Coordinates of C-alpha atoms in Angstrom, one line a residue:
X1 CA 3.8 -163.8 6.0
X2 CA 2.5 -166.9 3.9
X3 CA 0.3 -165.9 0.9
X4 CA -2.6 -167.1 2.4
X5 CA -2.2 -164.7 5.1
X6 CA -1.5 -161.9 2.7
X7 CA -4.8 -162.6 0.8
X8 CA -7.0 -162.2 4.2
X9 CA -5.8 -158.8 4.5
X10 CA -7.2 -157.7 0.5
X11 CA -10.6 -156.2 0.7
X12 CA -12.4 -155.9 -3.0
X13 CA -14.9 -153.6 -4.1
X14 CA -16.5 -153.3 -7.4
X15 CA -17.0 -149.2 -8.5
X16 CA -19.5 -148.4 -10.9
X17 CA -17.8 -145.6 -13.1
X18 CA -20.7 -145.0 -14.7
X19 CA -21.9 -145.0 -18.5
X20 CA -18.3 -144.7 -20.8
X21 CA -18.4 -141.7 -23.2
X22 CA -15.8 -142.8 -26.0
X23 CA -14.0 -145.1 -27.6
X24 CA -15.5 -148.4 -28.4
X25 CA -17.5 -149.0 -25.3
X26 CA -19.1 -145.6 -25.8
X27 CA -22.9 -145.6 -24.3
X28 CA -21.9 -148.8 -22.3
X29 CA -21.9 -149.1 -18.8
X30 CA -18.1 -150.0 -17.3
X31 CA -17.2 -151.2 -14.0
X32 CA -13.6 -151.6 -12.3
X33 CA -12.4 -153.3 -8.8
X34 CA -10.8 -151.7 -6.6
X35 CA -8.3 -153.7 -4.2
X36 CA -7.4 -152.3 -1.0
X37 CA -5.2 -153.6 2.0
X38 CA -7.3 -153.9 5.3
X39 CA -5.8 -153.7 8.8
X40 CA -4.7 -157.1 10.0
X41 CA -7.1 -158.8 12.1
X42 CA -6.3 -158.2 15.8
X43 CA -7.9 -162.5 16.4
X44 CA -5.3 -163.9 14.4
X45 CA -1.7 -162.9 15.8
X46 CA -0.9 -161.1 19.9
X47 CA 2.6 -160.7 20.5
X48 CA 3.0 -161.8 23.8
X49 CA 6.2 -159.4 24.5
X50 CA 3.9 -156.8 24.1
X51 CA 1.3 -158.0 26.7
X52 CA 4.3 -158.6 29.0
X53 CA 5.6 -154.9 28.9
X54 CA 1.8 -153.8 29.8
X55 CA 1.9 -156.0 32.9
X56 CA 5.6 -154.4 33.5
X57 CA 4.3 -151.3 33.4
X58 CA 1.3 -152.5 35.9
X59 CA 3.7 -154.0 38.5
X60 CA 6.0 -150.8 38.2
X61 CA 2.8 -148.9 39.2
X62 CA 1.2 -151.0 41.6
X63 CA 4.2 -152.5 43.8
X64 CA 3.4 -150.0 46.4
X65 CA -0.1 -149.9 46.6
X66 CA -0.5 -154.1 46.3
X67 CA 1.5 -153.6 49.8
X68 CA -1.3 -152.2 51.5
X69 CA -4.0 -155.2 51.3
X70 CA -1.5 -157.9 52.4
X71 CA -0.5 -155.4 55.3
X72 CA -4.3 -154.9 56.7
X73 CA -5.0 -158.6 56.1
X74 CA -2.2 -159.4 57.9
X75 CA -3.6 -156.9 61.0
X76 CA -7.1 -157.9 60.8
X77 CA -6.2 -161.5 61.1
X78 CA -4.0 -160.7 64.3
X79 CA -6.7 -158.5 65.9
X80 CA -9.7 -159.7 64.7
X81 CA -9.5 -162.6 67.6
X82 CA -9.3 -160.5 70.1
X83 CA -12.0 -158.3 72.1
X84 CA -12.3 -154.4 72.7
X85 CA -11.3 -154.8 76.0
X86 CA -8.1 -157.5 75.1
X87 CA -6.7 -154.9 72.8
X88 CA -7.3 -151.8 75.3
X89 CA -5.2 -154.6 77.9
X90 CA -2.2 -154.9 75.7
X91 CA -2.3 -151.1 74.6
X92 CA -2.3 -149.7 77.1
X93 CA -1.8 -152.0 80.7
X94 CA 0.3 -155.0 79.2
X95 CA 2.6 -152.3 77.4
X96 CA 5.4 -150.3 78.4
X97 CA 6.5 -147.4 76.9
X98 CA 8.6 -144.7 77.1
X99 CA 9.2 -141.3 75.1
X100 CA 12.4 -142.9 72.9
X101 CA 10.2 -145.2 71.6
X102 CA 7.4 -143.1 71.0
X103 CA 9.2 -140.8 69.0
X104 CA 11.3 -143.4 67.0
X105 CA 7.7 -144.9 65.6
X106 CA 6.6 -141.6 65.0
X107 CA 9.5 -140.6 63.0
X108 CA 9.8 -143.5 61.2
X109 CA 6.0 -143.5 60.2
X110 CA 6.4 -139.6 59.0
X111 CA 9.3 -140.6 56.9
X112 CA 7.8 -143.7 55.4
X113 CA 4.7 -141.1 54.3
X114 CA 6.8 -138.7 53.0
X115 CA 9.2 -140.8 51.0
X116 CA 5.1 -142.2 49.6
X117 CA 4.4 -139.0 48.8
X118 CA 7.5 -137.6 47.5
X119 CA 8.4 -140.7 45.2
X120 CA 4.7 -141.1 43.4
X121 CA 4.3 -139.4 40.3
X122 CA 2.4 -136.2 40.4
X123 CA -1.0 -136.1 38.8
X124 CA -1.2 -134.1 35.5
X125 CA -4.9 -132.6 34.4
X126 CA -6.4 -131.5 31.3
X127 CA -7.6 -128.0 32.4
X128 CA -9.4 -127.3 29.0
X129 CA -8.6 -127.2 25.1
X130 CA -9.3 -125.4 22.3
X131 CA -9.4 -126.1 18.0
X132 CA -9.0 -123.3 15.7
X133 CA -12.4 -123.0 13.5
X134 CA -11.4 -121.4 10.2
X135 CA -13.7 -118.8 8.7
X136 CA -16.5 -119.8 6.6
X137 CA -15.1 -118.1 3.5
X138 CA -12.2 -121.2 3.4
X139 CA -15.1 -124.1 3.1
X140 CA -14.7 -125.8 0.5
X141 CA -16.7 -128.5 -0.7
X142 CA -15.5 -131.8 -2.9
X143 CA -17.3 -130.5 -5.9
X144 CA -15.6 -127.0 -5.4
X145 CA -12.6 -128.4 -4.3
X146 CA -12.1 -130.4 -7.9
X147 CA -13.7 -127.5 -9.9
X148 CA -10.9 -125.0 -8.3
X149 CA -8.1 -127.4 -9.0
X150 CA -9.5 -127.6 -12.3
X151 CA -9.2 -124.2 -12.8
X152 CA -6.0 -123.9 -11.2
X153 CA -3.9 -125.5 -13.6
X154 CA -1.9 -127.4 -11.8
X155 CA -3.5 -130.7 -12.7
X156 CA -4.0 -132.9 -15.9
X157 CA -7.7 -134.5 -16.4
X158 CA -6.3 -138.2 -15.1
X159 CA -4.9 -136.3 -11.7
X160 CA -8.5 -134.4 -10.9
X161 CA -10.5 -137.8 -11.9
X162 CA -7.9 -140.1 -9.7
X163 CA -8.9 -137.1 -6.3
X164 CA -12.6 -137.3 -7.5
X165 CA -12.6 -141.0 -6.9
X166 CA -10.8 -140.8 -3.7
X167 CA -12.8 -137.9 -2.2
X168 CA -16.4 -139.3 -3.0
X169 CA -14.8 -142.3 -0.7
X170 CA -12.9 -140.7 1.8
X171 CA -15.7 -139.7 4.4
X172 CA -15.2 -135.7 4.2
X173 CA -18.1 -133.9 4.1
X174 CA -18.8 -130.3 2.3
X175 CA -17.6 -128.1 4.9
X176 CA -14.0 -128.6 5.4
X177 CA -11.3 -125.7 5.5
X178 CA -8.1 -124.9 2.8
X179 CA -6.0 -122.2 2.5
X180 CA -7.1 -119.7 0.0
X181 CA -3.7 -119.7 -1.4
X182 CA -4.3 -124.1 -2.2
X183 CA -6.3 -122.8 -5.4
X184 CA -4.5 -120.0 -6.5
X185 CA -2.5 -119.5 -9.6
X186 CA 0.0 -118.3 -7.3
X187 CA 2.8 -121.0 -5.8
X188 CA 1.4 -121.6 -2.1
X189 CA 4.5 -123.8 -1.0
X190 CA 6.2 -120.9 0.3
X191 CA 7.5 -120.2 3.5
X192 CA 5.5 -116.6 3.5
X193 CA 2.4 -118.6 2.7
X194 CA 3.5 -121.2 5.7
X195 CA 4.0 -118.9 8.2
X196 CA 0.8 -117.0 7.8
X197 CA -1.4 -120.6 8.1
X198 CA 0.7 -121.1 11.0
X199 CA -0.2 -117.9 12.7
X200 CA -3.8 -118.5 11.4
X201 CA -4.5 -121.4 13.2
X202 CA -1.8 -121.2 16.0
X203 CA -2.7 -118.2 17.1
X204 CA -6.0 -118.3 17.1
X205 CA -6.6 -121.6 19.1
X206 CA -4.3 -120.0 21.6
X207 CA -6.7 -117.1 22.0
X208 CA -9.4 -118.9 23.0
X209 CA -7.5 -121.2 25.1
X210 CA -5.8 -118.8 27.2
X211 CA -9.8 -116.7 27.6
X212 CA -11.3 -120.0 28.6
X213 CA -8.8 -120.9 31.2
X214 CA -8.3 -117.4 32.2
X215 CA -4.6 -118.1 32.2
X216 CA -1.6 -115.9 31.6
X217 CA 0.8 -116.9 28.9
X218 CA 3.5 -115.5 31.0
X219 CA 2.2 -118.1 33.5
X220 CA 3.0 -121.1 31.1
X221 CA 6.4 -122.7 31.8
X222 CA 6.4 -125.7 29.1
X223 CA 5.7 -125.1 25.5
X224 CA 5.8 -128.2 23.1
X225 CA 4.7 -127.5 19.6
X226 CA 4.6 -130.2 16.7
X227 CA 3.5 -129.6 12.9
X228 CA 4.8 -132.5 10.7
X229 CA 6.2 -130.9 7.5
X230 CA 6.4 -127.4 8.3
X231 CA 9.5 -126.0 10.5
X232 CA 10.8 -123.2 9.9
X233 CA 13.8 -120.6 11.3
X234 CA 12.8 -119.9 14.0
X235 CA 10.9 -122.4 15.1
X236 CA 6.9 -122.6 15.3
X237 CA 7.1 -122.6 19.5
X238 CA 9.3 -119.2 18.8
X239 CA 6.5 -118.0 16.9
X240 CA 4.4 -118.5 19.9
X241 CA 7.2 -117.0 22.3
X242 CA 7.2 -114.1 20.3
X243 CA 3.7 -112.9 20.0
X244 CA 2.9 -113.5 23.2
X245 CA 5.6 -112.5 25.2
X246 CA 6.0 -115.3 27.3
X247 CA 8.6 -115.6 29.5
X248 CA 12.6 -116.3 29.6
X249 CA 12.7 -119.6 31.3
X250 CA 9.6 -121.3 29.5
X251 CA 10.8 -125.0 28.4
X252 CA 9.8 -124.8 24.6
X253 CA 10.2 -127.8 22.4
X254 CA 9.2 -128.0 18.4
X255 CA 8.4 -131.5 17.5
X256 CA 9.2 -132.2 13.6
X257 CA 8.4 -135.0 10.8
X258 CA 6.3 -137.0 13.7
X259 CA 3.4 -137.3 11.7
X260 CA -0.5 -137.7 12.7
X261 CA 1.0 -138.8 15.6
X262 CA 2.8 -136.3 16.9
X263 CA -0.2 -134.8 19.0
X264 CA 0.2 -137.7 21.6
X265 CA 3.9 -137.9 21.4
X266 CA 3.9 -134.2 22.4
X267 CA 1.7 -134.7 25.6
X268 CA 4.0 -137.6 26.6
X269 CA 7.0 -134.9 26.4
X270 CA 4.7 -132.4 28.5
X271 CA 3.5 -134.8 31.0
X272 CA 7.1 -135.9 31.6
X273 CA 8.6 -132.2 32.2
X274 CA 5.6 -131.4 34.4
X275 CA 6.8 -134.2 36.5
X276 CA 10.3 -132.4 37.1
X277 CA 8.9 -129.2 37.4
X278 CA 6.2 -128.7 40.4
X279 CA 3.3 -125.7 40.0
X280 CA 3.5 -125.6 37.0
X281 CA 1.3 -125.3 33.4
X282 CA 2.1 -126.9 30.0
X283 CA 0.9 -125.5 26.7
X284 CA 0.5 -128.1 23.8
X285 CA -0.3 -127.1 20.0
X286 CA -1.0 -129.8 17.6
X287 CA -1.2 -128.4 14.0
X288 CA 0.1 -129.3 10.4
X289 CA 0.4 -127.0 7.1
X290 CA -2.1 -127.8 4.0
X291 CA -0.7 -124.9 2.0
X292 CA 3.1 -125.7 2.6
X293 CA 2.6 -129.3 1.8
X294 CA 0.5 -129.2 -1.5
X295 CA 1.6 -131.6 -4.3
X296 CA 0.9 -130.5 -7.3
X297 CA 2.1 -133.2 -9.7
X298 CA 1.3 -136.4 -11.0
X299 CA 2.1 -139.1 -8.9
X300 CA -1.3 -140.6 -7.5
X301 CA 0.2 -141.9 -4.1
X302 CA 1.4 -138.2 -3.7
X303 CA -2.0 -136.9 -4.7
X304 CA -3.8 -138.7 -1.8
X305 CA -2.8 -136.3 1.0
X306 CA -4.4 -133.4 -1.1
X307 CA -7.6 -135.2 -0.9
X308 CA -7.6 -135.8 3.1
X309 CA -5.5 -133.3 4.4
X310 CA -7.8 -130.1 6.0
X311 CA -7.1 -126.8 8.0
X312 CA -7.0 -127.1 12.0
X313 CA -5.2 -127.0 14.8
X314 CA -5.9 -127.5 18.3
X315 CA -4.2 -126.2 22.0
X316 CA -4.2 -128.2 25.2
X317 CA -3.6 -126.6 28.7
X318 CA -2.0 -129.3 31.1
X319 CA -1.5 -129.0 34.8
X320 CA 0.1 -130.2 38.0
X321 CA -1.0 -127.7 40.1
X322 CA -3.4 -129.4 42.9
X323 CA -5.5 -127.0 43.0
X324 CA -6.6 -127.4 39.1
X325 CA -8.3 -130.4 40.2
X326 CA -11.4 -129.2 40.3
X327 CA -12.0 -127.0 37.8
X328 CA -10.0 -130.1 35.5
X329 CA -11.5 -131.6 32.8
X330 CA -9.9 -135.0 32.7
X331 CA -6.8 -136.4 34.6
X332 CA -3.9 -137.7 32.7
X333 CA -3.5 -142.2 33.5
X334 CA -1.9 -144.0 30.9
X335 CA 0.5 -143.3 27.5
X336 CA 1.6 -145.6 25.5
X337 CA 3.8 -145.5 22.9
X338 CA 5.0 -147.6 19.9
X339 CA 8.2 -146.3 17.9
X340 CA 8.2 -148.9 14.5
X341 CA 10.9 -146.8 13.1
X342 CA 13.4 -149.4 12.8
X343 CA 11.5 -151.6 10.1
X344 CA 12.4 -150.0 7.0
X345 CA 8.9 -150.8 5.5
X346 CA 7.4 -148.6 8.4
X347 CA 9.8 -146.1 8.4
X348 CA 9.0 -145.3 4.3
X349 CA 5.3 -145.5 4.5
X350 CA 4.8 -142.1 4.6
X351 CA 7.8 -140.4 2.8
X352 CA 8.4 -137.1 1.6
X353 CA 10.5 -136.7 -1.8
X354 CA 10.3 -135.6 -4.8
X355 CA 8.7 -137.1 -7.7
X356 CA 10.0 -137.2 -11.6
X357 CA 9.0 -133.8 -12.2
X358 CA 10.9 -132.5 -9.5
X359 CA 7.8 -131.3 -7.1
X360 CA 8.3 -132.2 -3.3
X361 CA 5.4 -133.8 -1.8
X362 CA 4.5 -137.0 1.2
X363 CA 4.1 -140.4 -0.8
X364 CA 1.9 -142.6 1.0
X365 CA 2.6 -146.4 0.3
X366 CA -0.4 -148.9 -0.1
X367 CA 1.2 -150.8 3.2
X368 CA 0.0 -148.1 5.1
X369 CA -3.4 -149.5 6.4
X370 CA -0.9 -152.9 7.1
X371 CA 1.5 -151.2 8.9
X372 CA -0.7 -148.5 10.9
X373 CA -2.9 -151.7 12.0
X374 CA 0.3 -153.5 13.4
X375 CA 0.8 -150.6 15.4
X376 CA -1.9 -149.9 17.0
X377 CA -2.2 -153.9 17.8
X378 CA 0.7 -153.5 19.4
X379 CA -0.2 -150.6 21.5
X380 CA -3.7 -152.0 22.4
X381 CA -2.1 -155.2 23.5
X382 CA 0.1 -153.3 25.9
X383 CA -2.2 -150.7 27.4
X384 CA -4.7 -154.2 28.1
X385 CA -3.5 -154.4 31.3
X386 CA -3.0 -151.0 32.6
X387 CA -6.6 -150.9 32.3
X388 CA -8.9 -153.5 31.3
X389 CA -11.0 -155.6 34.5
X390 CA -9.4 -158.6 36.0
X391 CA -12.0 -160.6 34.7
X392 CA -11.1 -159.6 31.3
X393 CA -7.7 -159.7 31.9
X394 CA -7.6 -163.4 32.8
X395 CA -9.2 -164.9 29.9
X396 CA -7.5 -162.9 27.8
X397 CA -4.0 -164.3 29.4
X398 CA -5.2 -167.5 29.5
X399 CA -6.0 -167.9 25.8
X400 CA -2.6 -166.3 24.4
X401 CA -0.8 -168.7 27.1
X402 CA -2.3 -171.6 25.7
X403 CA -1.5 -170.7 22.4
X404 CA 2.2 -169.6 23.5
X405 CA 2.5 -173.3 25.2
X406 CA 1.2 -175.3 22.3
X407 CA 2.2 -173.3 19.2
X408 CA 4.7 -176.4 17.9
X409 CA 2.2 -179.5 18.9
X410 CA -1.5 -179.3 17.2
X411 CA -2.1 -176.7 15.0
X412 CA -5.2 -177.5 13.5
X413 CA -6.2 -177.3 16.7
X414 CA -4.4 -174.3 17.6
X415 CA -6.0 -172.4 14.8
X416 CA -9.3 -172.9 16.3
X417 CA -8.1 -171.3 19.8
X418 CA -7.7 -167.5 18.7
X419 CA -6.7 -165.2 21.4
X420 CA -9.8 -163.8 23.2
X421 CA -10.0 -160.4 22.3
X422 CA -10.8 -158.4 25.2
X423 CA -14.1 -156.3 25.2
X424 CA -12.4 -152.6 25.7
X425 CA -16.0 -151.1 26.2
X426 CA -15.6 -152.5 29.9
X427 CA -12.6 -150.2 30.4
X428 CA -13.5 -146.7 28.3
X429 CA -16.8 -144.9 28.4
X430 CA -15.3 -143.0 25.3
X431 CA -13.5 -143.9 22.0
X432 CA -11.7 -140.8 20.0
X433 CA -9.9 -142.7 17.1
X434 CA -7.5 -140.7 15.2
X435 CA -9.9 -139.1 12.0
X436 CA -7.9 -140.8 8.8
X437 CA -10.0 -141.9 6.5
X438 CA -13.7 -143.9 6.0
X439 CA -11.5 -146.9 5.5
X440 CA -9.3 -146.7 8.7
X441 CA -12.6 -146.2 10.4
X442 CA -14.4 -148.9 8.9
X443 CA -11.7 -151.5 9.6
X444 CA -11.3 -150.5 13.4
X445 CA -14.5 -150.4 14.3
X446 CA -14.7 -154.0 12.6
X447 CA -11.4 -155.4 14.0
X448 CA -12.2 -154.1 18.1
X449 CA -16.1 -154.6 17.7
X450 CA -17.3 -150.9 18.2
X451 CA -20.5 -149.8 18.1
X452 CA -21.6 -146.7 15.9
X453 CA -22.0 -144.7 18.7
X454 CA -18.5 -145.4 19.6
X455 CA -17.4 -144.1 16.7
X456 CA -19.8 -141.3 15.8
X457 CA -17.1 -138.5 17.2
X458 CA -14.8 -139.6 15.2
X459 CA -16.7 -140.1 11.7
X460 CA -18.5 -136.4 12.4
X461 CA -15.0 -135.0 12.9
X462 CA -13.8 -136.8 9.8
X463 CA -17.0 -136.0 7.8
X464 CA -17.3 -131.8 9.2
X465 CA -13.3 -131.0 9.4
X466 CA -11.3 -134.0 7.0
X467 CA -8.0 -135.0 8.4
X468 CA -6.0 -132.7 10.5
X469 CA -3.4 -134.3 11.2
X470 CA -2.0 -134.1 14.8
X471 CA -4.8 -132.0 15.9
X472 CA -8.0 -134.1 15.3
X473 CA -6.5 -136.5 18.3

């Protein structure tokens, strides 16, 4: 990346820190700038591999149903010359035939509607949801939140003024959830501590998933669980198992060190056992641990999940069963998936270690916003196809071919040409972005041209409940 580049993606903001106290600026107001790293602008670069795996998975799709137009064209254009009474003539006078025949198209036209049938993907529904709402006696708000961690003990004046500044900016409201145990004297890391937020949250989003969809847990047959940082022996889904006596052949699956991300990953694994497994319903639980992760050291880019990290957890009930369509709430079209794992500046961004003093906490590196961007480029550019309109579609195409064909000749001209980037508020009636930060927000409502209604879901859920990780997908 040339330095040029690098510079369009720094965002500066002057902070007024108000009037200094001591020292020899005392009585003197004092301002500082603050340089972040915005997401990269989705205009400026399209990798066109990624385009061309969205239209793969298109034609995979489509191949059978793109049959059918060519076929009644095909038809009409044969018998649309001819009159009611020509085609009752060759039916039924000019024709010949005997019960060999008659049978032969018949069974070739069953098995060509069964092999249709059999082969296409069955369709998966969202029968309802749940998210665990903690009890109002865990609210905290930012002022309580850095008065507690005051009193705590745990922190040193430059660590509780570093998570003031990045709380009053962060987009989190009053009325967000922590573990009591966060501001105790007491060590909350512990797996005691974990597993009672886990059967906190777990447990009780289950409850009222299992009352609203009136079904059984002994009717579930896939389990897939994911929480980040905490995973214990025996695992989270075992928890679940365990309490609610499901039964012996469930498939249960506990997804691990996935990240904010892990709540989509997880409906990818349920949607793809429900296809091997007919009748069936799939439980997913999307939760992380505040308790069992908190840092409580020195290191500022450990600090910073303290400060967005909140309580919740929330359970999806999936289906294949047919007759769940009505009573569905969505049906399940299109996943896509990026996996940057394999660039070793993604794959430390968000690390867990310890730091100097020997306490284990996630570092967070300052290429996050950089990196997150670049993949969710690459994700929009690949689910384009699967569901944008033609129209958009083809100029789209058409722009990132040109560039593609005349990157090497005129680049001043080139420069002028960005790719056209397509207008997604033609293909989705609703947006729910992943609840990070103010900032995240901010730059992706900027960078795909949003409206504020567009995101107003997500900023309330930011602003009411923080970050919950997996569960605030």
């Amino acid at each position: 990346m040339s330095k040029r580049n690098e510079q369009d993606l720094l965002s500066t903001e002057i902070v007024n820190r108000g009037i200094e106290s001591s020292g020899p600026n005392a009585g003197s107001m004092t301002f500082s700038v603050r340089v972040r790293k915005r997401l990269p602008d989705f205009l400026q670069s399209v990798n066109l591999k990624y385009v061309k795996l969205g239209y793969r998975y298109l034609i995979n799709h489509a191949i059978y149903l793109a049959t059918i137009p060519v076929l009644v064209l095909v038809f009409s254009a044969e018998v649309g010359s001819l009159s009611r009474e020509e085609i009752w003539k060759k039916l039924w006078e000019d024709a010949s035939y005997d019960l060999v025949t008659v049978l032969g198209f018949f069974g070739v036209f069953v098995f060509t509607l069964s092999v249709y049938f059999m082969s296409r993907p069955r369709s998966v529904y969202l029968v309802d949801f749940a998210c665990y709402k903690p009890h109002d006696d865990l609210k905290v708000s930012k002022e309580q939140f850095i008065e507690q961690a005051r009193i705590s003990g745990k922190f040193d004046e430059a660590s509780l003024e570093f998570q003031k500044r990045i709380l009053e900016a962060s987009g989190i409201g009053d009325e967000s959830y922590i573990p009591k145990s966060v501001m105790s004297n007491e060590r909350c890391t512990t797996m005691k501590e974990g597993r009672l937020e886990a059967s906190t949250v777990m447990f009780g989003a289950l409850d009222e998933l299992f009352e609203k969809t009136k079904v059984r847990p002994k009717d579930v047959g896939v389990l897939v669980v994911n929480c980040s940082i905490f995973n214990p022996t025996p695992s989270l889904s075992a928890m679940i198992i365990n309490h609610y006596k499901m039964r012996g052949n469930i498939l249960s699956y506990n997804l691990g060190g996935m990240g904010c991300s892990a709540g989509i990953i997880a409906i990818d694994l349920a949607r793809d056992m429900l296809q091997g497994n007919p009748n069936n319903y799939a439980v997913v639980v999307s939760t992380e641990m505040v308790g069992f992760n908190w840092y409580p050291g020195r290191d500022r880019s450990m600090l910073i999940p303290n400060c967005f990290f909140r309580m919740g957890c929330s359970a999806v009930m999936l289906s294949n069963r047919r007759r769940d369509y009505g009573r569905a709430k969505y049906r399940l079209e299109h996943i896509v998936r990026t996996h940057k794992g394999a660039d070793d500046r993604s794959f430390r961004c968000v690390y867990q270690e310890e730091d100097d003093q020997k306490f284990k906490g996630v570092k967070v590196s300052k290429d996050l916003m950089e990196i997150g961007g670049d993949a969710l480029k690459t994700n929009i550019t690949t689910l384009g196809p699967l569901v944008l309109p033609f129209s958009e579609q083809l100029i789209f195409f058409g722009t990132l071919l040109y560039r593609y064909l005349f990157k090497g000749k005129d680049r001043s001209h080139l420069e002028q040409t960005k790719p056209y980037i397509p207008d997604y508020k033609l293909a989705f009636e609703h947006f729910c972005v992943h609840a990070a930060s103010k900032t995240v927000l901010d730059e992706l409502q900027r960078n795909l041209e949003l409206s504020d209604k567009n995101l107003e879901a997500s900023r309330m859920t930011l602003q009411r409940f923080g970050n919950t990780s997996s569960s605030s997908q």
